[in-house]
PDB file of C-alpha atoms in Angstrom:
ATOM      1  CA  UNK A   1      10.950 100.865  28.551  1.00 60.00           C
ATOM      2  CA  UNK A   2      13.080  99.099  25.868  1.00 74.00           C
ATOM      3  CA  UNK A   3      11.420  97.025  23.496  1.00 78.00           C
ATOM      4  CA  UNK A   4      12.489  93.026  23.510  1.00 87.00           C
ATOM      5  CA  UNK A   5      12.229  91.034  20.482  1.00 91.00           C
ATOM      6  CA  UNK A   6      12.045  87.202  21.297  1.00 93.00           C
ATOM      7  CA  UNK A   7      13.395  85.179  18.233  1.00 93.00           C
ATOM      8  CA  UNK A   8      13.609  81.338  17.870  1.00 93.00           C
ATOM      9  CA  UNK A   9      14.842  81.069  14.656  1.00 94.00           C
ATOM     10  CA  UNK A  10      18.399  79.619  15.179  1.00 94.00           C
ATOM     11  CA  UNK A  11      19.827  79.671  11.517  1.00 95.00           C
ATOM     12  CA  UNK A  12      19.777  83.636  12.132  1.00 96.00           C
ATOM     13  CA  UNK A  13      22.624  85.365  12.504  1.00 95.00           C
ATOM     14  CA  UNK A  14      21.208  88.251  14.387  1.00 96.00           C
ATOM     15  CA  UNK A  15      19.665  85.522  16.958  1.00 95.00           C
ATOM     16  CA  UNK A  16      21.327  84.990  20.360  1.00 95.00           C
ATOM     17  CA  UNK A  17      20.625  81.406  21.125  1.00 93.00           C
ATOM     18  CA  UNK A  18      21.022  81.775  24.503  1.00 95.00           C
ATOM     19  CA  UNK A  19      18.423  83.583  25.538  1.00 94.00           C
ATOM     20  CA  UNK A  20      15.912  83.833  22.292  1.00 95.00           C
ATOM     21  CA  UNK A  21      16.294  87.305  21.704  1.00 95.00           C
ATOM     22  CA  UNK A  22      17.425  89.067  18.395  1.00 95.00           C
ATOM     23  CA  UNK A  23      20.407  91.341  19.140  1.00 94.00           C
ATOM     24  CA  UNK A  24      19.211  94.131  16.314  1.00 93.00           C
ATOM     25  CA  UNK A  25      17.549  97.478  17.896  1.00 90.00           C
ATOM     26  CA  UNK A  26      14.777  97.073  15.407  1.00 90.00           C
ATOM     27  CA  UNK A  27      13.889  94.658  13.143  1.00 92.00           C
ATOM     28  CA  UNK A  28      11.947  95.570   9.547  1.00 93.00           C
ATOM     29  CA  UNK A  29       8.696  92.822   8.914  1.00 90.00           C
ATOM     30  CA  UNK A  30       7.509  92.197   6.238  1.00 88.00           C
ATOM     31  CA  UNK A  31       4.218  90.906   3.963  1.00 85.00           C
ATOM     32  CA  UNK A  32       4.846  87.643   2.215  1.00 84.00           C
ATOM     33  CA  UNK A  33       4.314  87.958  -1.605  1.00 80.00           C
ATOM     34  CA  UNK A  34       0.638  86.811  -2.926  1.00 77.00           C
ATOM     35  CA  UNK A  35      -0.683  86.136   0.645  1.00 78.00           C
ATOM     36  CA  UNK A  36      -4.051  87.798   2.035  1.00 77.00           C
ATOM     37  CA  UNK A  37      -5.442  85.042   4.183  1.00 79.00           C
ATOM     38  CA  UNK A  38      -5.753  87.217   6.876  1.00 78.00           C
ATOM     39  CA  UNK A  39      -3.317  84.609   9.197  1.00 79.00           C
ATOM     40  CA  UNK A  40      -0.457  86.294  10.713  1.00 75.00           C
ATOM     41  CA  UNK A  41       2.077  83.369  10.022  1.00 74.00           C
ATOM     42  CA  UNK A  42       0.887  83.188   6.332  1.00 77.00           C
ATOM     43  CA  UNK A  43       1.301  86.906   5.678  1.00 84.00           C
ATOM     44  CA  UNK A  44       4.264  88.587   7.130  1.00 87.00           C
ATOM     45  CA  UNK A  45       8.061  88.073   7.910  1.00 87.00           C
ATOM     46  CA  UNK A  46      11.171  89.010   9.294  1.00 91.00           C
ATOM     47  CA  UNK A  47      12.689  91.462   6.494  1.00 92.00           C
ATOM     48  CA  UNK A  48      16.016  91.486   8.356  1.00 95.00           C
ATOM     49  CA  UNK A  49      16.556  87.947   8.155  1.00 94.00           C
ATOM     50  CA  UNK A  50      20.479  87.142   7.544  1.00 95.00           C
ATOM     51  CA  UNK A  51      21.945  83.089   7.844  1.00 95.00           C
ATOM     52  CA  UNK A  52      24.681  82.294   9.970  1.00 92.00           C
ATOM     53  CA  UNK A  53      25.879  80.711   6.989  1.00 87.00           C
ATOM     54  CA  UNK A  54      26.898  83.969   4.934  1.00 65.00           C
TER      55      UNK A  54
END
């Protein structure tokens, strides 16, 4: 069974719009610096983040 990542960040570069999904096999997450709140959208993020833009 293949593993699907759903993405809706749009300014990504790796994101397909279309359908929500990142297009990389695997993507790296990782802890935000100085947060231990124990709340998952406070303490970790998408490490393979890239912007359209660049």
């Amino acid at each position: 069974m293949d593993q699907k990542i759903r993405c809706t960040v749009e300014s990504c570069k790796y994101n397909n719009c279309d359908n929500r999904m990142c297009e990389l096999n695997q993507i790296e997450v990782q802890a935000c610096p100085g947060c231990s709140n124990g709340s998952a959208k406070d303490e970790s993020m998408c490490g393979s983040y890239k912007c359209k833009c660049h």
